[in-house]
Coordinates of C-alpha atoms in Angstrom, one line a residue:
Chain A
M1 CA 39.4 51.0 87.1
V2 CA 40.6 52.1 84.1
L3 CA 39.0 49.2 82.5
K4 CA 35.8 49.9 84.1
K5 CA 36.1 53.9 82.5
N6 CA 36.5 52.0 79.4
K7 CA 33.9 49.8 79.2
K8 CA 31.1 53.1 80.0
S9 CA 32.6 54.8 77.7
Q10 CA 32.1 52.1 75.2
V11 CA 28.6 51.2 76.3
K12 CA 27.9 55.1 75.5
I13 CA 29.4 55.1 72.5
Q14 CA 27.3 52.5 71.5
E15 CA 24.0 54.3 72.6
M16 CA 24.7 57.0 70.6
S17 CA 25.4 55.0 67.6
F18 CA 22.1 52.7 68.3
M19 CA 20.4 56.1 68.0
L20 CA 21.9 57.8 65.1
L21 CA 20.8 54.4 63.0
A22 CA 17.5 55.1 64.1
L23 CA 17.5 58.0 62.9
V24 CA 18.8 57.0 59.8
L25 CA 16.1 54.5 59.5
F26 CA 13.7 57.4 60.2
F27 CA 15.3 59.7 57.0
I28 CA 15.0 56.5 54.6
I29 CA 11.2 56.2 55.9
A30 CA 10.5 59.4 55.4
G31 CA 12.5 59.4 51.8
I32 CA 10.9 56.3 50.9
F33 CA 7.5 57.7 51.8
F34 CA 8.3 60.9 49.7
I35 CA 9.2 59.0 46.3
V36 CA 6.2 57.3 46.7
I37 CA 4.0 60.6 46.9
T38 CA 6.1 61.9 44.2
N39 CA 5.4 58.7 41.9
A40 CA 1.9 58.8 42.3
N41 CA 1.6 62.5 41.5
L42 CA 4.2 61.6 37.9
R43 CA 1.3 59.2 37.1
K44 CA -1.5 61.4 37.6
S45 CA 0.2 64.0 35.4
A46 CA 1.4 61.5 33.1
E47 CA -2.2 60.1 32.5
S48 CA -3.6 63.9 32.1
L49 CA -0.8 64.7 29.7
G50 CA -2.5 61.7 27.9
E51 CA -5.3 62.8 27.9
S52 CA -4.3 66.2 26.9
E53 CA -2.9 64.7 23.8
A54 CA -6.1 62.4 23.1
I55 CA -8.1 65.7 23.3
L56 CA -6.0 67.5 20.9
T57 CA -6.5 64.8 18.4
I58 CA -10.3 64.7 18.6
S59 CA -10.2 68.5 18.5
G60 CA -8.8 67.4 14.6
L61 CA -12.3 65.6 14.0
A62 CA -13.8 68.9 14.9
A63 CA -11.6 70.7 12.8
S64 CA -12.4 67.7 9.3
P65 CA -14.8 69.5 6.5
E66 CA -17.2 67.5 7.3
L67 CA -17.8 68.9 10.2
S68 CA -16.5 72.4 10.8
C69 CA -18.1 75.7 10.1
G70 CA -15.5 76.7 8.2
S71 CA -14.6 80.1 10.3
E72 CA -13.1 78.7 13.4
S73 CA -11.4 75.5 13.7
L74 CA -13.3 74.4 17.1
C75 CA -16.5 75.2 15.5
V76 CA -19.2 72.5 14.4
D77 CA -21.7 73.3 12.4
T78 CA -24.8 71.3 13.6
D79 CA -26.7 71.9 9.9
K80 CA -24.0 69.3 9.0
L81 CA -24.6 67.1 12.0
I82 CA -28.5 66.5 11.6
A83 CA -27.1 66.0 7.9
L84 CA -24.7 63.1 8.3
R85 CA -26.2 61.8 11.7
G86 CA -27.4 57.9 10.8
K87 CA -26.0 58.2 7.5
D88 CA -24.7 54.7 7.3
A89 CA -22.3 55.6 4.5
F90 CA -20.6 57.9 7.1
R91 CA -20.6 55.4 9.9
N92 CA -17.4 54.0 9.3
Y93 CA -15.7 57.1 7.9
W94 CA -14.9 58.6 11.7
D95 CA -11.3 57.1 12.6
V96 CA -13.2 56.1 16.1
D97 CA -13.9 52.4 17.2
G98 CA -16.4 52.6 19.8
G99 CA -18.7 56.1 18.2
L100 CA -18.6 59.5 18.0
V101 CA -21.3 61.7 19.9
V102 CA -21.5 65.5 19.6
K103 CA -23.2 67.0 22.9
K104 CA -24.4 70.5 24.0
L105 CA -24.0 71.2 27.3
Y106 CA -25.2 74.5 27.9
P107 CA -28.2 76.1 28.6
Y108 CA -27.7 72.6 30.3
N109 CA -30.6 69.9 30.2
S110 CA -30.3 66.8 32.2
E111 CA -32.9 64.5 29.5
E112 CA -30.8 63.4 26.8
I113 CA -32.8 64.3 23.8
E114 CA -31.2 63.1 20.3
C115 CA -31.5 65.3 17.2
N116 CA -33.4 65.1 14.2
A117 CA -34.5 68.0 11.6
R118 CA -37.9 68.5 13.7
N119 CA -36.3 68.6 17.3
Y120 CA -33.3 71.3 16.6
D121 CA -34.2 74.1 18.6
T122 CA -34.8 71.7 21.7
C123 CA -32.6 68.9 21.5
N124 CA -28.7 68.3 23.0
T125 CA -27.2 64.8 21.5
Y126 CA -26.2 64.6 17.8
T127 CA -24.8 60.4 17.7
L128 CA -22.9 60.5 14.2
K129 CA -21.8 57.0 15.4
P130 CA -23.3 54.7 18.2
R131 CA -21.4 54.1 20.9
G132 CA -20.1 50.2 21.6
E133 CA -20.2 48.9 24.8
G134 CA -17.2 49.1 27.1
Y135 CA -15.6 52.5 25.7
K136 CA -14.2 54.6 27.3
G137 CA -15.5 58.5 26.1
I138 CA -12.8 61.6 25.4
G139 CA -14.1 64.8 25.3
S140 CA -13.1 67.9 23.4
Y141 CA -14.9 71.4 24.7
V142 CA -16.5 73.2 20.5
T143 CA -18.7 75.9 19.6
L144 CA -22.0 74.4 18.2
C145 CA -23.6 76.7 15.7
R146 CA -26.4 77.2 13.4
K147 CA -27.5 80.0 11.0
E148 CA -30.5 81.3 12.2
V149 CA -32.7 84.6 10.9
V150 CA -33.6 87.6 13.2
S151 CA -35.3 90.5 11.4
G152 CA -33.9 89.5 7.8
Y153 CA -30.6 89.0 9.0
S154 CA -28.4 86.1 8.9
Y155 CA -25.9 84.9 11.5
D156 CA -24.6 82.0 13.4
K157 CA -26.4 81.4 16.4
C158 CA -23.5 79.4 19.0
E159 CA -23.3 77.4 22.0
I160 CA -21.3 75.4 24.2
G161 CA -21.2 71.8 23.3
R162 CA -18.4 68.9 23.7
I163 CA -17.7 66.1 20.9
I164 CA -16.7 62.8 22.3
A165 CA -15.4 59.7 20.9
Y166 CA -15.4 56.9 22.6
V167 CA -12.1 54.4 22.3
E168 CA -10.7 51.4 24.1
Chain B
M1 CA 44.0 48.5 74.6
W2 CA 45.1 48.8 71.6
N3 CA 42.1 47.2 70.0
N4 CA 40.2 49.1 72.0
K5 CA 41.4 52.0 70.7
R6 CA 40.7 51.2 67.0
G7 CA 37.2 50.0 68.0
Q8 CA 36.4 53.5 69.3
Q9 CA 38.0 55.0 65.9
E10 CA 35.9 52.6 63.6
I11 CA 32.8 53.6 65.5
L12 CA 33.5 57.2 65.5
G13 CA 34.0 56.8 61.7
F14 CA 30.5 55.2 61.1
V15 CA 29.0 58.3 63.5
V16 CA 30.4 60.6 61.3
I17 CA 29.5 59.3 58.3
V18 CA 25.9 58.5 59.7
M19 CA 26.0 62.6 60.9
I20 CA 26.7 63.4 56.8
V21 CA 24.0 61.3 55.8
V22 CA 21.5 63.3 58.2
V23 CA 22.6 66.4 57.5
I24 CA 21.8 65.8 53.3
G25 CA 18.3 64.0 54.4
V26 CA 17.5 67.4 56.6
V27 CA 18.9 70.0 53.8
F28 CA 16.9 68.1 50.9
L29 CA 13.7 67.7 53.1
G30 CA 13.9 71.3 54.0
I31 CA 14.1 72.4 50.5
N32 CA 11.5 70.5 49.5
L33 CA 9.3 71.3 51.8
R34 CA 10.0 75.3 51.4
K35 CA 8.2 75.3 48.6
G36 CA 5.1 74.6 50.7
Q37 CA 3.5 72.7 47.7
V38 CA 5.9 69.7 48.0
S39 CA 3.6 67.3 45.1
E40 CA 1.7 70.3 42.8
V41 CA 2.4 70.0 38.9
S42 CA 0.9 72.1 37.1
F43 CA 0.7 72.4 33.0
D44 CA -1.0 74.0 30.1
D45 CA -4.2 71.7 29.1
A46 CA -5.5 71.5 25.5
E47 CA -9.0 71.2 27.4
I48 CA -9.4 74.2 28.9
S49 CA -7.7 76.3 26.8
N50 CA -10.4 74.7 24.0
F51 CA -12.8 75.3 26.7
L52 CA -12.5 79.0 26.6
S53 CA -12.0 79.2 23.3
A54 CA -15.5 77.5 22.6
S55 CA -17.4 79.6 25.5
A56 CA -15.9 83.0 23.9
E57 CA -17.5 81.8 20.0
Q58 CA -20.8 81.6 21.5
T59 CA -23.9 83.8 21.3
S60 CA -25.2 85.6 24.4
D61 CA -28.5 88.2 24.5
C62 CA -26.3 90.5 24.9
I63 CA -26.0 92.9 21.5
I64 CA -23.6 95.9 21.7
R65 CA -23.9 97.0 18.9
E66 CA -26.5 96.1 15.5
P67 CA -26.3 94.0 13.4
A68 CA -24.1 91.8 15.9
F69 CA -25.8 89.1 17.5
G70 CA -24.3 89.4 21.1
E71 CA -21.3 86.9 20.3
I72 CA -18.5 87.0 23.0
G73 CA -15.5 87.1 21.1
G74 CA -15.0 89.0 18.5
S75 CA -14.8 93.1 17.6
D76 CA -18.0 93.6 18.5
G77 CA -18.3 90.9 21.1
L78 CA -18.8 91.0 24.6
L79 CA -15.4 91.3 25.6
S80 CA -14.5 93.9 23.6
G81 CA -17.6 96.3 25.0
C82 CA -16.7 95.4 28.5
F83 CA -13.2 96.4 28.1
E84 CA -14.5 99.7 26.1
G85 CA -17.3 100.3 28.8
K86 CA -20.0 99.9 26.3
S87 CA -23.6 98.4 27.7
C88 CA -26.1 95.7 25.6
V89 CA -28.6 97.6 23.3
D90 CA -31.3 96.9 25.8
G91 CA -29.2 98.9 28.6
R92 CA -27.4 95.9 30.6
D93 CA -23.6 96.5 31.4
S94 CA -21.8 94.4 29.6
C95 CA -19.3 93.7 31.8
V96 CA -22.1 92.3 34.2
V97 CA -23.6 89.9 31.3
L98 CA -20.1 88.5 30.8
S99 CA -19.4 87.9 34.5
E100 CA -23.0 86.0 34.6
I101 CA -22.2 84.0 31.7
Y102 CA -18.7 82.9 33.0
N103 CA -19.8 82.3 36.7
E104 CA -23.3 79.9 35.0
L105 CA -20.7 78.4 33.3
M106 CA -18.3 77.6 35.4
A107 CA -21.0 76.3 37.9
S108 CA -22.3 73.6 35.7
L109 CA -19.4 72.8 33.8
W110 CA -16.2 72.7 35.9
P111 CA -18.2 72.2 39.3
A112 CA -15.5 72.4 42.4
G113 CA -15.2 71.2 46.1
S114 CA -13.4 68.8 48.4
D115 CA -15.7 65.7 47.7
R116 CA -15.3 66.3 43.8
P117 CA -12.6 65.3 41.2
I118 CA -12.2 69.1 40.9
V119 CA -11.2 70.7 44.0
Y120 CA -10.4 74.3 43.0
T121 CA -11.1 76.6 40.1
K122 CA -10.7 80.0 39.0
L123 CA -11.3 82.1 36.1
G124 CA -10.4 85.8 35.5
V125 CA -10.8 88.1 32.4
Y126 CA -7.5 90.7 32.3
Y127 CA -5.9 92.8 29.9
V128 CA -2.9 92.8 29.4
V129 CA -0.2 95.2 27.7
E130 CA 3.3 93.5 27.1
D131 CA 2.7 90.4 29.6
I132 CA 1.8 92.8 32.3
T133 CA -1.8 92.8 33.3
Q134 CA -3.2 96.6 33.6
A135 CA -7.1 95.6 34.5
K136 CA -9.2 93.3 35.6
L137 CA -12.9 93.2 33.3
I138 CA -14.4 91.4 35.8
D139 CA -14.2 90.0 39.3
E140 CA -12.1 87.0 39.5
I141 CA -14.7 83.6 39.4
I142 CA -13.0 81.6 42.4
S143 CA -14.6 78.2 43.6
G144 CA -13.2 75.3 45.9
D145 CA -10.2 75.5 48.1
E146 CA -6.5 75.9 46.5
S147 CA -4.8 74.3 49.3
L148 CA -6.0 70.9 48.4
C149 CA -4.6 71.3 44.8
V150 CA -1.9 68.4 43.7
I151 CA -2.2 68.9 39.5
K152 CA -3.0 72.4 38.2
R153 CA -4.0 72.7 34.7
T154 CA -4.5 75.9 32.9
G155 CA -5.5 77.2 29.8
R156 CA -6.0 81.0 28.2
H157 CA -7.8 82.4 25.1
Q158 CA -6.3 85.4 24.0
Q159 CA -8.0 88.8 22.0
F160 CA -6.0 91.1 20.2
K161 CA -7.3 94.2 21.2
S162 CA -4.7 97.3 20.3
P163 CA -2.4 98.3 22.1
G164 CA -2.6 94.8 24.3
R165 CA -4.7 91.9 24.4
I166 CA -8.2 90.5 26.3
V167 CA -7.2 87.2 28.3
V168 CA -9.2 84.9 29.6
E169 CA -7.3 82.9 32.1
M170 CA -8.6 79.7 33.8
S171 CA -7.2 77.2 36.4
V172 CA -8.1 73.8 37.5
C173 CA -6.8 71.3 40.4
S174 CA -7.5 68.0 40.7
G175 CA -7.0 66.9 44.5

């Protein structure tokens, strides 16, 4: 009789331990799932931070005396862009392997029109160094300014653009 | 009989350990789930700050005071004009023009949606004194669904306007 009771309680304890084991397994799986998601997000944020750093480097290009308007750090003088584009002497001056392009973004024009001295008002792309194959573009927003004269007053007409460096 | 008791004690010890692990697991998951946004990461972003600075240096067609030429930032710009309640020389409300410009910029350069890489954007222009927001200069421009936000990038452009600052603030979320 005593032996029968003992056996019954042992089975009960065994059942409970199996149930708890299953619970532990469940939490382990949930934990792994949570870690995988967190890890993926960490990787994403690391990529974003890396891009942010690259953008700061490109902002430095906009601040260089060859491109800058002089007044603001993120201001690119489009008169200088017109003068520099296509100049072989400057092609290797820019410290970017894959190319360097400045684009006017707003007002938006889906058609890409390369700028020159004749189409200054209607164009939207200044190619300082042609883009090579297989390079990835990293850009930073800048202001594109040029001198305009209205009613005898000279002023800076500024539009929003993007300086894009193509890197490996 | 003695062997049986010992076995039962071992199982009891195991059960206690398992219970402790389960309690720790529940507390850990509970804390993380209570945050509401389990995996949202937020940081300041150079691209957004550059965008806001570049957009503040644009020229608009709203001239607040001649011979100025419609800049957005600066002492005679749209931001200052809107804060001071001034109108453009052609009669338009400077805050309405400012809102239109930022709305167009956000729609064309930062399009947001659940099927896009950017799921949510928000841009606001505030007047801040000692880190306390005193006024919203324009209605906040919000696009997309904030609940889809996984990585939030933020940026701001500031312009001194005594006794505080005009702050253009923007958040961009990717899913």
